[in-house]
């Protein structure tokens, strides 16, 4: 996504101006400016727009030699909900009309927006951009504010404070002060009182007088101070420019290019130089991992979907949705048929499509990713479910398989209590984490549980796969999951993950991703120790295990994809259990982790030869399936009371014994657990770690 024609939303402030600089540094062209101004007053009480200093905005057209489009704000903040939908009379519709005009006149393709931390602002700009077919560019989104402020100042962005509204900021002392001069004092306020150093809490606003994009600079000749509120602790005041003019700049200054190599995404990647040896091998021979008939020669069976019971917290899994009932052999026909099957299942159980919060999507060919999404996105609204998508060696003729987690609260709320269900659906290009490459959200939160989408190592600002091997890709993908968790609930870290699946395309990358996972979990624990002033928790808990699986291919040709579920609890107070049993020369290992609040648990069960190098002989697959079901039942009995297994995702190697075992496994589980049996999703993979032939991964909830 290079060389887009961009309209920059400008307020006059440092953020909108610096984001323009980031757009140019990313290879885009600013072709127009856009601004919304208040109707009568200098300072409009707006949730969306900075309006202080709007009198000087006209000069931006002169100093940048670009057309400036302005519209008077006619609406107000009517729809203040987390998720915006079209609301007549809302100020967001003024933005829509303004950008609609600019698109018609200038043919722009993208919008520059200076949002740093405000989900409220980002969601509304993205809503408008989606309706107009424009790409939002928010390169400051969730940047570390202290380093961002220093970066702005060192990049020759010259701004002054034109509004203050926080404890420690005095209109008489600080209005008109250069941002560079205020930086040390703002750092002090941030450390002492928690003031947002970039003013994201409304503590102050700025006006940019000069930056490398300006052909001229602005000079304030005179201004008056307006006291909006004379509060003794946090007086609010702003500057009203009464006279301002422009001056020419030296030609060599104007011609100077923006600094190269300053992209935060690239800086993070450059720090991972120890993985160079993997980058050289990233395109090694993968033909053994293609999904040809040698891997999936078994005919697909149009079996009915597998469903769990509905838990007391309102969760239910429906697994095994496919399009085999469709006579159309193409991916779009099978996808449509799969959604018809899914809708029928939902109708019979009283669910709606909007109740789906997570989708596991397996495709027989990653080449079907784009045409599949064309059908898929028609079935979801503005905040679609989180999703993980990988290629699997599905049976012949079967092009996809979907497994869906649904949720709705079953009990009325007690007085004074409340529920939270929120989607993180970031569509802007940024330096934070990848925007969505399909119709899915980065995460769905239900109360204290966060269901993440799968993450691969895309460079956020370009949305291109990083040119590196599995080690670097794992660090980036794992880091993106960490950022997503923090964005949903600020206190979450990787230590809060209770279930983690890592898909790789080469078996030899399994120890690499395991090592990186362990290192990042250790780092998360060290960070927690630092926050507690060096106090260690006793006793240390066993970290959540990472299940690594080898599959034929991942989206965008990635080598690694991480999918995780996390719970907001105290990881140090989680309980775990590890039990091993044997059956017919096979070892069954069960590992459970239960959250500290006993609201959720994960269960990991593996089946492998009992001794290294010993292949199981002739074995009754039914006996093994019954033994696996018995071990599973025993393991579920060791987690907190009230937790029921909802999803048994059975990854298996496509060898004869494993296939025979999984064919009878759901029957064995239902025979053993009865109505509390989980939904069963059978997922063929190319390989599993540690000589395993089968690995069952289960999520349990109250």
XYZ file of C-alpha atoms in Angstrom:
702
model
C 0.000 0.000 0.000
C 2.566 2.565 -1.138
C 2.058 5.882 -2.908
C -1.538 6.408 -1.861
C -3.141 9.791 -2.489
C -3.874 11.089 0.997
C -6.101 13.766 2.477
C -4.811 14.850 5.862
C -7.274 15.634 8.617
C -5.683 18.622 10.318
C -6.531 20.369 13.552
C -3.376 22.476 13.655
C -2.045 20.282 16.455
C 1.213 18.359 16.660
C -0.390 14.915 16.236
C -2.193 15.547 12.959
C 0.900 17.287 11.602
C 3.363 14.582 12.648
C 1.107 11.874 11.230
C 1.311 13.698 7.886
C 5.087 13.449 8.163
C 4.774 9.730 8.841
C 2.536 9.312 5.790
C 5.156 10.932 3.562
C 7.927 8.871 5.163
C 5.873 5.746 4.369
C 5.794 6.665 0.677
C 2.357 8.277 0.425
C 1.448 11.680 -1.096
C -0.471 14.351 0.754
C -2.656 15.920 -1.948
C -5.229 17.787 0.154
C -6.011 19.011 3.651
C -9.335 18.823 5.490
C -10.591 20.513 8.624
C -13.839 20.848 10.556
C -14.395 24.193 12.259
C -16.859 25.355 14.926
C -19.829 27.466 13.899
C -19.535 30.357 16.354
C -17.227 29.833 19.312
C -13.453 29.496 19.492
C -13.613 26.405 21.685
C -16.235 23.803 20.729
C -17.145 21.122 23.275
C -16.486 18.212 20.910
C -15.650 14.576 21.644
C -14.016 14.301 18.218
C -12.277 17.449 17.094
C -9.700 19.948 18.311
C -11.046 23.380 17.405
C -8.778 25.726 19.377
C -6.641 27.666 16.901
C -9.039 27.107 14.020
C -8.658 30.763 12.928
C -5.105 30.006 11.744
C -5.946 26.812 9.852
C -6.394 28.732 6.585
C -2.641 29.362 6.589
C -1.987 25.618 6.247
C -3.052 25.789 2.613
C -0.438 28.489 2.061
C 2.452 26.908 3.960
C 1.901 23.466 2.378
C 0.755 24.741 -1.031
C -2.190 22.322 -0.980
C -5.952 22.718 -1.322
C -7.734 23.011 2.026
C -11.309 21.785 2.387
C -13.255 23.039 5.413
C -16.730 22.371 6.731
C -18.560 23.965 9.616
C -19.542 21.475 12.320
C -23.312 21.308 12.304
C -23.864 18.206 14.408
C -23.071 17.373 18.015
C -21.909 14.323 19.957
C -25.170 12.386 19.868
C -23.881 8.815 19.495
C -21.206 8.400 22.169
C -21.300 4.604 22.328
C -18.130 2.568 21.876
C -19.260 1.395 18.431
C -20.522 4.071 16.100
C -23.316 3.609 13.578
C -24.737 6.262 11.252
C -26.596 8.802 13.396
C -28.369 11.770 11.838
C -27.273 15.004 13.471
C -24.048 13.584 14.904
C -20.802 15.484 14.319
C -19.307 12.346 12.737
C -21.644 12.862 9.785
C -19.993 16.248 9.227
C -16.720 14.378 8.769
C -18.405 12.017 6.316
C -19.687 14.903 4.193
C -16.307 16.627 4.261
C -14.335 13.563 3.199
C -16.951 12.639 0.613
C -16.400 16.028 -1.011
C -12.596 15.685 -0.929
C -12.771 12.216 -2.477
C -14.958 13.513 -5.310
C -12.736 16.527 -5.984
C -9.251 15.084 -5.434
C -9.621 11.329 -5.948
C -7.985 10.555 -2.607
C -7.477 6.967 -1.495
C -6.492 7.361 2.152
C -6.959 9.590 5.200
C -4.246 10.742 7.609
C -5.495 10.906 11.208
C -3.425 11.755 14.280
C -5.150 9.539 16.842
C -2.757 8.184 19.492
C -4.881 6.531 22.153
C -8.524 7.445 21.575
C -10.602 4.441 20.523
C -13.545 6.821 20.365
C -11.902 8.911 17.640
C -10.338 5.966 15.778
C -13.597 4.001 15.595
C -15.465 6.963 14.118
C -12.836 7.859 11.552
C -12.646 4.191 10.515
C -16.427 4.064 10.224
C -16.407 7.033 7.837
C -13.469 5.640 5.855
C -15.143 2.262 5.469
C -18.291 3.894 4.101
C -16.237 5.925 1.616
C -13.799 3.183 0.617
C -10.798 5.052 2.056
C -7.819 3.623 3.944
C -7.219 5.250 7.345
C -3.552 5.942 8.175
C -2.956 6.307 11.925
C 0.795 5.910 12.341
C 0.794 7.321 15.875
C -1.756 4.811 17.152
C -0.721 3.388 20.559
C 2.853 4.603 20.248
C 4.737 5.055 23.523
C 3.901 8.661 24.305
C 7.196 9.730 25.882
C 9.326 8.465 23.008
C 6.783 9.779 20.494
C 6.949 13.314 21.922
C 10.750 13.284 21.821
C 10.623 11.961 18.264
C 8.306 14.761 17.176
C 10.552 17.438 18.629
C 13.743 15.936 17.207
C 12.060 15.769 13.774
C 11.956 19.588 13.547
C 8.282 19.864 14.354
C 7.826 23.245 16.052
C 4.581 23.602 18.009
C 3.350 25.774 20.875
C 0.793 25.124 23.609
C -2.500 26.847 22.828
C -4.729 25.205 25.458
C -4.089 23.831 28.962
C -6.534 21.931 31.162
C -4.659 19.878 33.756
C -3.223 20.089 37.248
C 0.231 21.638 37.020
C -0.444 23.564 33.809
C -1.125 27.286 34.187
C -2.621 29.332 31.332
C -0.669 32.428 32.396
C 2.652 30.552 32.459
C 2.432 27.880 29.792
C 0.242 29.086 26.930
C 2.377 29.976 23.921
C 5.380 28.035 25.208
C 7.234 25.919 22.589
C 6.636 22.196 22.936
C 10.389 21.582 23.000
C 10.740 23.845 26.039
C 7.814 22.165 27.775
C 9.033 18.584 27.237
C 11.009 18.229 30.517
C 8.160 19.693 32.554
C 5.566 17.485 30.837
C 7.689 14.448 31.715
C 7.677 15.552 35.353
C 3.906 15.957 35.363
C 3.528 12.536 33.777
C 5.711 10.870 36.415
C 4.140 12.705 39.376
C 0.487 12.917 38.464
C -0.070 10.543 35.550
C -0.595 13.341 33.035
C -0.548 11.999 29.476
C 2.692 13.394 28.153
C 1.232 13.840 24.656
C -1.969 15.376 26.023
C -4.152 12.393 25.137
C -6.284 12.990 28.198
C -7.092 16.540 27.058
C -4.400 17.993 29.334
C -3.167 20.361 26.638
C -3.438 21.121 22.936
C -0.901 22.540 20.510
C -0.598 24.435 17.260
C 2.168 23.577 14.787
C 4.005 26.580 13.375
C 6.565 24.707 11.295
C 7.643 21.245 10.213
C 9.649 19.748 7.316
C 6.496 19.493 5.173
C 5.865 23.246 5.274
C 7.142 25.410 2.424
C 6.775 28.402 4.730
C 6.616 28.803 8.494
C 4.000 30.595 10.585
C 4.849 33.338 13.070
C 2.504 34.514 15.815
C 2.474 38.299 16.063
C -0.079 38.643 18.842
C -2.548 36.510 20.783
C -4.953 36.856 23.655
C -5.421 34.474 26.556
C -8.974 33.337 27.203
C -9.702 31.784 30.603
C -12.404 29.186 30.128
C -12.453 28.009 33.750
C -10.594 29.635 36.631
C -10.381 26.446 38.683
C -7.884 26.812 41.536
C -6.240 23.425 40.884
C -6.599 22.938 37.116
C -7.508 26.191 35.382
C -8.554 25.873 31.737
C -7.423 28.475 29.238
C -6.585 28.830 25.564
C -4.905 31.184 23.131
C -6.800 33.109 20.493
C -4.452 34.258 17.736
C -5.209 37.893 16.885
C -2.441 38.285 14.330
C -0.298 35.674 12.572
C 1.722 35.695 9.354
C 3.869 33.378 7.230
C 7.534 33.666 6.325
C 9.574 31.999 3.608
C 12.012 29.267 4.589
C 15.458 28.616 3.148
C 15.217 26.557 -0.029
C 17.640 23.914 1.259
C 15.538 23.439 4.394
C 12.389 22.933 2.331
C 14.135 20.463 0.035
C 15.504 18.370 2.888
C 14.022 14.874 2.865
C 12.386 13.353 5.887
C 14.771 11.132 7.879
C 15.115 7.619 6.538
C 15.214 4.568 8.775
C 12.960 6.166 11.378
C 10.081 3.698 10.921
C 9.331 2.160 14.342
C 8.264 -1.091 12.675
C 11.581 -1.453 10.895
C 13.506 -0.457 14.006
C 11.889 -3.318 15.935
C 12.702 -5.776 13.159
C 16.295 -4.589 12.913
C 16.816 -5.482 16.578
C 16.215 -9.139 15.726
C 19.414 -9.623 13.754
C 20.237 -12.882 15.536
C 17.667 -14.579 13.299
C 19.503 -13.850 10.038
C 20.302 -17.502 9.482
C 16.586 -18.287 9.384
C 15.869 -15.460 6.961
C 18.268 -17.014 4.470
C 16.305 -20.261 4.635
C 12.817 -18.795 4.741
C 12.040 -19.937 1.211
C 13.417 -23.476 1.527
C 11.800 -26.490 -0.087
C 8.212 -26.858 1.120
C 6.757 -29.148 -1.510
C 6.340 -31.881 1.100
C 3.835 -29.580 2.807
C 1.443 -29.046 -0.087
C -2.103 -30.264 0.293
C -2.143 -32.669 -2.655
C -3.918 -35.975 -2.734
C -0.954 -37.787 -1.151
C -1.854 -35.975 2.082
C -5.619 -35.852 1.805
C -6.736 -38.716 -0.351
C -9.546 -39.733 1.999
C -13.003 -38.739 0.856
C -14.658 -36.084 3.012
C -17.696 -37.154 4.995
C -20.687 -34.863 5.310
C -21.095 -35.487 9.050
C -23.436 -33.373 11.161
C -21.811 -30.577 13.177
C -20.615 -31.365 16.679
C -22.033 -29.172 19.462
C -21.213 -28.712 23.118
C -23.717 -28.008 25.842
C -24.296 -24.367 26.700
C -22.307 -23.326 29.768
C -23.720 -21.371 32.698
C -21.758 -18.312 31.526
C -23.440 -18.550 28.130
C -20.795 -20.184 25.897
C -21.382 -22.886 23.280
C -19.172 -24.368 20.559
C -20.410 -25.595 17.193
C -17.724 -27.480 15.244
C -17.410 -29.229 11.917
C -19.286 -26.770 9.687
C -18.445 -27.473 6.033
C -19.861 -27.073 2.556
C -19.818 -30.694 1.417
C -23.586 -30.680 0.966
C -23.063 -28.241 -1.919
C -22.725 -29.650 -5.424
C -20.635 -26.632 -6.391
C -16.981 -27.667 -6.307
C -15.745 -24.073 -5.929
C -14.729 -22.341 -2.694
C -17.424 -19.669 -2.834
C -20.164 -22.245 -3.350
C -18.926 -24.354 -0.441
C -18.525 -21.272 1.759
C -22.106 -20.218 1.046
C -23.295 -23.748 1.790
C -21.292 -23.786 5.022
C -22.980 -20.584 6.174
C -26.380 -22.042 5.311
C -25.531 -25.036 7.471
C -24.278 -22.752 10.238
C -27.434 -20.615 10.110
C -29.574 -23.740 10.398
C -27.618 -24.827 13.476
C -27.951 -21.366 15.008
C -31.690 -21.224 14.346
C -32.271 -24.611 15.943
C -30.488 -23.490 19.124
C -31.805 -19.945 19.395
C -28.573 -18.194 18.356
C -27.925 -15.356 15.929
C -24.896 -14.745 13.723
C -23.950 -11.741 15.882
C -23.471 -14.089 18.857
C -20.369 -15.663 17.262
C -17.222 -14.333 18.960
C -14.501 -16.616 17.565
C -14.093 -18.658 14.384
C -11.496 -21.331 13.618
C -11.316 -21.527 9.841
C -9.415 -24.315 8.059
C -9.007 -24.213 4.288
C -7.664 -26.848 1.942
C -5.802 -24.219 -0.086
C -4.648 -20.803 1.065
C -5.188 -19.645 -2.530
C -8.906 -19.652 -1.654
C -8.371 -17.032 1.101
C -9.523 -14.016 -0.950
C -12.590 -15.512 -2.717
C -13.670 -17.162 0.542
C -13.554 -13.807 2.362
C -15.833 -12.239 -0.252
C -18.601 -14.591 0.874
C -17.564 -14.704 4.534
C -17.746 -10.945 5.150
C -21.360 -10.746 3.948
C -22.505 -12.542 7.096
C -21.033 -10.216 9.736
C -21.472 -6.581 10.714
C -19.091 -3.826 11.772
C -17.349 -5.876 14.488
C -16.970 -9.433 13.147
C -15.705 -12.316 15.309
C -12.019 -12.858 15.999
C -10.657 -15.526 13.658
C -7.733 -17.859 13.130
C -7.232 -19.193 9.597
C -4.750 -21.859 8.496
C -4.401 -24.345 5.675
C -4.989 -27.968 6.645
C -4.843 -31.204 4.633
C -8.604 -31.605 4.661
C -10.216 -34.653 3.053
C -10.676 -34.672 -0.693
C -13.447 -32.428 -2.031
C -13.715 -30.598 1.317
C -12.447 -27.041 0.815
C -13.117 -25.595 4.263
C -14.108 -26.303 7.829
C -15.453 -23.807 10.371
C -15.730 -24.096 14.136
C -17.561 -21.310 15.975
C -17.687 -20.148 19.582
C -20.922 -18.406 20.527
C -21.758 -16.362 23.565
C -24.683 -14.596 25.157
C -25.419 -14.130 28.836
C -27.962 -16.564 30.204
C -28.782 -14.971 33.552
C -30.145 -11.483 34.271
C -27.664 -9.122 35.902
C -27.717 -8.618 39.644
C -28.109 -5.057 40.838
C -24.821 -3.159 40.689
C -23.199 -5.655 38.283
C -22.468 -5.244 34.614
C -21.163 -7.262 31.669
C -18.608 -6.301 29.062
C -18.498 -7.478 25.481
C -16.170 -5.444 23.310
C -14.456 -5.959 19.970
C -11.031 -4.622 19.052
C -11.326 -4.043 15.311
C -8.490 -1.764 14.201
C -8.523 -1.090 10.455
C -6.014 1.766 10.310
C -2.464 1.285 9.071
C -0.134 2.133 11.936
C 3.170 1.219 13.592
C 1.314 -0.633 16.367
C 0.230 -4.023 15.037
C -1.219 -5.273 11.757
C -4.619 -4.036 10.650
C -7.048 -6.786 9.720
C -6.332 -8.544 6.425
C -9.791 -10.118 6.440
C -13.274 -9.670 7.877
C -12.392 -10.309 11.512
C -11.582 -8.415 14.710
C -8.182 -8.554 16.408
C -9.891 -9.657 19.618
C -13.252 -10.077 21.340
C -13.567 -9.470 25.058
C -16.282 -11.108 27.139
C -15.985 -9.857 30.712
C -12.511 -10.973 31.876
C -11.732 -13.307 28.949
C -10.085 -12.153 25.715
C -10.292 -14.251 22.553
C -7.562 -13.149 20.140
C -7.387 -13.599 16.397
C -4.421 -15.373 14.881
C -1.393 -13.108 14.394
C 1.283 -13.386 11.713
C 4.419 -11.303 11.188
C 3.129 -8.552 8.923
C 4.922 -5.211 9.036
C 2.090 -2.989 10.359
C 2.803 0.115 8.285
C 3.072 -1.763 4.970
C 0.995 -4.894 5.704
C 3.677 -6.949 3.964
C 5.117 -10.127 5.465
C 8.473 -9.449 7.095
C 11.400 -10.809 5.075
C 12.802 -13.047 7.795
C 12.677 -16.577 9.100
C 10.640 -18.320 11.764
C 12.487 -16.851 14.758
C 11.926 -13.248 13.784
C 8.380 -13.983 12.641
C 7.602 -15.645 15.971
C 8.903 -12.674 17.969
C 6.816 -10.274 15.907
C 3.638 -12.392 15.966
C 3.934 -13.060 19.699
C 4.608 -9.359 20.248
C 1.467 -8.437 18.314
C -0.621 -10.721 20.528
C 0.907 -8.958 23.544
C -0.041 -5.549 22.094
C -3.570 -6.690 21.304
C -4.065 -7.941 24.868
C -2.789 -4.628 26.260
C -5.121 -2.691 23.965
C -8.146 -4.662 25.172
C -7.277 -4.682 28.905
C -4.326 -2.506 29.872
C -3.022 -4.859 32.563
C -2.886 -8.005 30.390
C 0.423 -9.587 29.400
C 1.391 -12.852 27.730
C 1.463 -14.357 31.234
C -2.350 -14.095 31.231
C -2.661 -16.417 28.208
C -4.420 -19.613 29.241
C -4.403 -21.392 25.861
C -1.947 -20.917 23.004
C -1.665 -22.602 19.597
C 1.269 -21.836 17.330
C 1.038 -22.967 13.709
C 4.303 -23.382 11.785
C 5.072 -24.648 8.296
C 8.267 -26.558 9.154
C 8.826 -29.125 11.892
C 12.306 -27.823 12.631
C 10.826 -24.467 13.664
C 8.982 -26.016 16.617
C 11.930 -25.716 19.061
C 12.512 -22.160 17.811
C 8.999 -20.954 18.568
C 8.895 -22.849 21.878
C 12.112 -21.189 23.010
C 10.881 -17.727 22.036
C 7.542 -18.319 23.788
C 9.328 -19.366 26.990
C 11.598 -16.324 26.787
C 8.737 -13.901 26.284
C 6.780 -15.418 29.177
C 9.857 -15.068 31.392
C 10.181 -11.429 30.313
C 6.513 -10.840 31.160
C 7.099 -12.242 34.655
C 10.173 -10.022 35.080
C 8.076 -7.009 34.123
C 5.531 -7.996 36.766
C 8.302 -8.277 39.359
C 9.475 -4.809 38.379
C 5.982 -3.384 38.824
C 5.834 -4.934 42.292
C 9.087 -3.266 43.321
C 11.175 -6.419 43.015
C 8.920 -8.595 45.174
C 8.709 -12.166 43.901
C 5.507 -14.172 44.025
C 5.610 -17.505 45.778
C 5.363 -20.124 44.583
C 6.151 -19.596 40.874
C 3.554 -21.085 38.573
C 4.104 -23.312 35.574
C 3.573 -21.209 32.421
C 0.856 -21.996 29.914
C 2.266 -24.525 27.432
C 2.499 -23.623 23.761
C 1.080 -26.217 21.378
C 3.075 -26.107 18.130
C 1.494 -27.636 15.014
C 2.869 -28.108 11.511
C 0.451 -27.169 8.722
C 0.879 -26.827 4.947
C 0.545 -23.043 4.702
C -0.500 -19.882 6.529
C -1.957 -16.570 5.297
C 0.407 -14.418 3.223
C 2.979 -17.226 3.149
C 3.848 -16.730 6.823
C 6.030 -19.244 8.649
C 4.382 -18.714 12.053
C 0.880 -17.874 13.318
C -0.043 -17.551 16.992
C -3.552 -17.896 18.358
C -4.210 -17.262 22.050
C -6.947 -16.895 24.654
C -6.265 -14.943 27.850
C -7.974 -14.362 31.192
C -7.612 -11.323 33.430
C -6.605 -12.970 36.695
C -3.480 -13.377 38.815
C -1.328 -15.856 36.847
C 0.683 -16.623 40.005
C -2.439 -18.082 41.610
C -3.378 -20.401 38.771
C -3.382 -24.129 39.397
C -2.045 -26.798 37.079
C -1.963 -30.566 36.926
C 0.093 -33.018 34.853
C -0.884 -36.718 34.589
C 0.498 -39.506 32.374
C -1.114 -42.871 31.621
C -0.386 -45.598 29.068
C -2.435 -47.766 26.746
C -1.092 -50.319 24.238
C 2.481 -48.932 24.107
C 1.110 -45.402 23.826
C 1.524 -42.646 26.412
C -1.359 -40.285 27.175
C -0.202 -37.044 28.765
C -2.715 -34.594 30.212
C -1.871 -31.058 31.314
C -4.452 -28.663 32.742
C -4.213 -24.981 33.701
C -7.045 -23.349 35.661
C -7.396 -19.582 35.994
C -7.037 -18.047 39.449
C -10.694 -17.038 39.512
C -11.759 -20.543 38.396
C -13.683 -19.050 35.462
C -11.809 -20.920 32.719
C -9.240 -23.625 32.103
C -7.292 -25.239 29.302
C -6.645 -28.931 28.868
C -3.921 -30.354 26.683
C -3.882 -34.098 25.962
C -1.269 -35.766 23.761
C -0.909 -39.310 22.472
C 2.555 -40.598 21.525
C 4.633 -43.794 21.604
C 5.464 -44.616 25.242
C 9.160 -44.959 24.411
C 11.259 -43.022 21.934
C 11.769 -44.842 18.656
C 9.132 -47.467 19.464
C 6.291 -47.543 16.974
C 2.956 -48.861 18.270
C 2.127 -52.258 16.896
C -1.280 -53.592 15.950
C -3.615 -51.723 18.255
C -7.368 -51.642 18.636
C -8.151 -48.024 17.768
C -11.436 -48.191 19.647
C -9.676 -49.231 22.865
C -7.269 -46.328 22.459
C -10.109 -43.885 21.819
C -11.857 -45.122 24.956
C -8.619 -44.734 26.946
C -8.164 -41.194 25.629
C -11.749 -40.383 26.599
C -11.194 -41.832 30.078
C -7.998 -39.795 30.529
C -9.844 -36.706 29.307
C -12.655 -37.264 31.806
C -10.153 -37.786 34.603
C -8.350 -34.552 33.685
C -11.561 -32.513 33.584
C -12.313 -33.787 37.075
C -9.099 -32.190 38.310
C -10.021 -28.633 37.312
C -12.207 -26.323 39.374
C -15.736 -27.486 40.060
C -18.295 -26.050 37.688
C -15.988 -25.873 34.661
C -17.234 -27.882 31.706
C -15.317 -28.814 28.552
C -16.688 -26.939 25.565
C -14.274 -27.509 22.690
C -12.085 -30.531 22.012
C -9.895 -29.597 19.058
C -8.225 -32.834 17.946
C -5.120 -32.278 15.836
C -3.920 -35.523 14.313
C -1.323 -36.823 11.870
C -2.816 -38.402 8.793
C -1.454 -41.850 9.464
C -3.643 -44.914 9.693
C -3.756 -45.418 13.485
C -4.340 -41.749 14.335
C -7.109 -41.523 11.743
C -8.815 -44.623 13.101
C -8.621 -43.292 16.670
C -10.125 -39.889 15.893
C -12.962 -41.451 13.879
C -14.257 -43.037 17.082
C -13.156 -40.395 19.546
C -16.324 -38.315 19.659
C -18.365 -41.449 20.303
C -16.005 -42.394 23.147
C -16.154 -38.908 24.652
C -19.943 -38.826 24.548
C -20.109 -42.296 26.054
C -17.763 -41.229 28.853
C -19.007 -37.703 29.588
C -22.615 -37.793 28.443
C -24.272 -34.390 28.162
C -21.119 -32.614 29.350
C -19.162 -33.858 26.337
C -17.459 -31.080 24.352
C -17.884 -30.317 20.698
C -15.237 -32.190 18.727
C -13.306 -30.580 15.876
C -11.115 -32.993 13.904
C -8.171 -31.164 12.339
C -5.587 -33.070 10.258
C -2.067 -31.605 10.397
C 1.238 -32.473 8.777
C 3.121 -33.060 11.998
C 3.056 -32.711 15.760
C 5.878 -32.233 18.277
C 7.620 -34.934 20.297
C 6.551 -37.928 18.158
C 2.903 -37.252 18.969
C 0.310 -38.773 16.658
C -2.617 -36.897 18.197
C -3.077 -33.822 20.354
C -6.385 -32.756 21.886
C -6.666 -29.146 23.016
C -9.702 -28.206 25.086
C -11.089 -24.988 26.534
C -13.280 -25.187 29.623
C -15.584 -22.559 31.079
C -18.149 -22.138 33.798
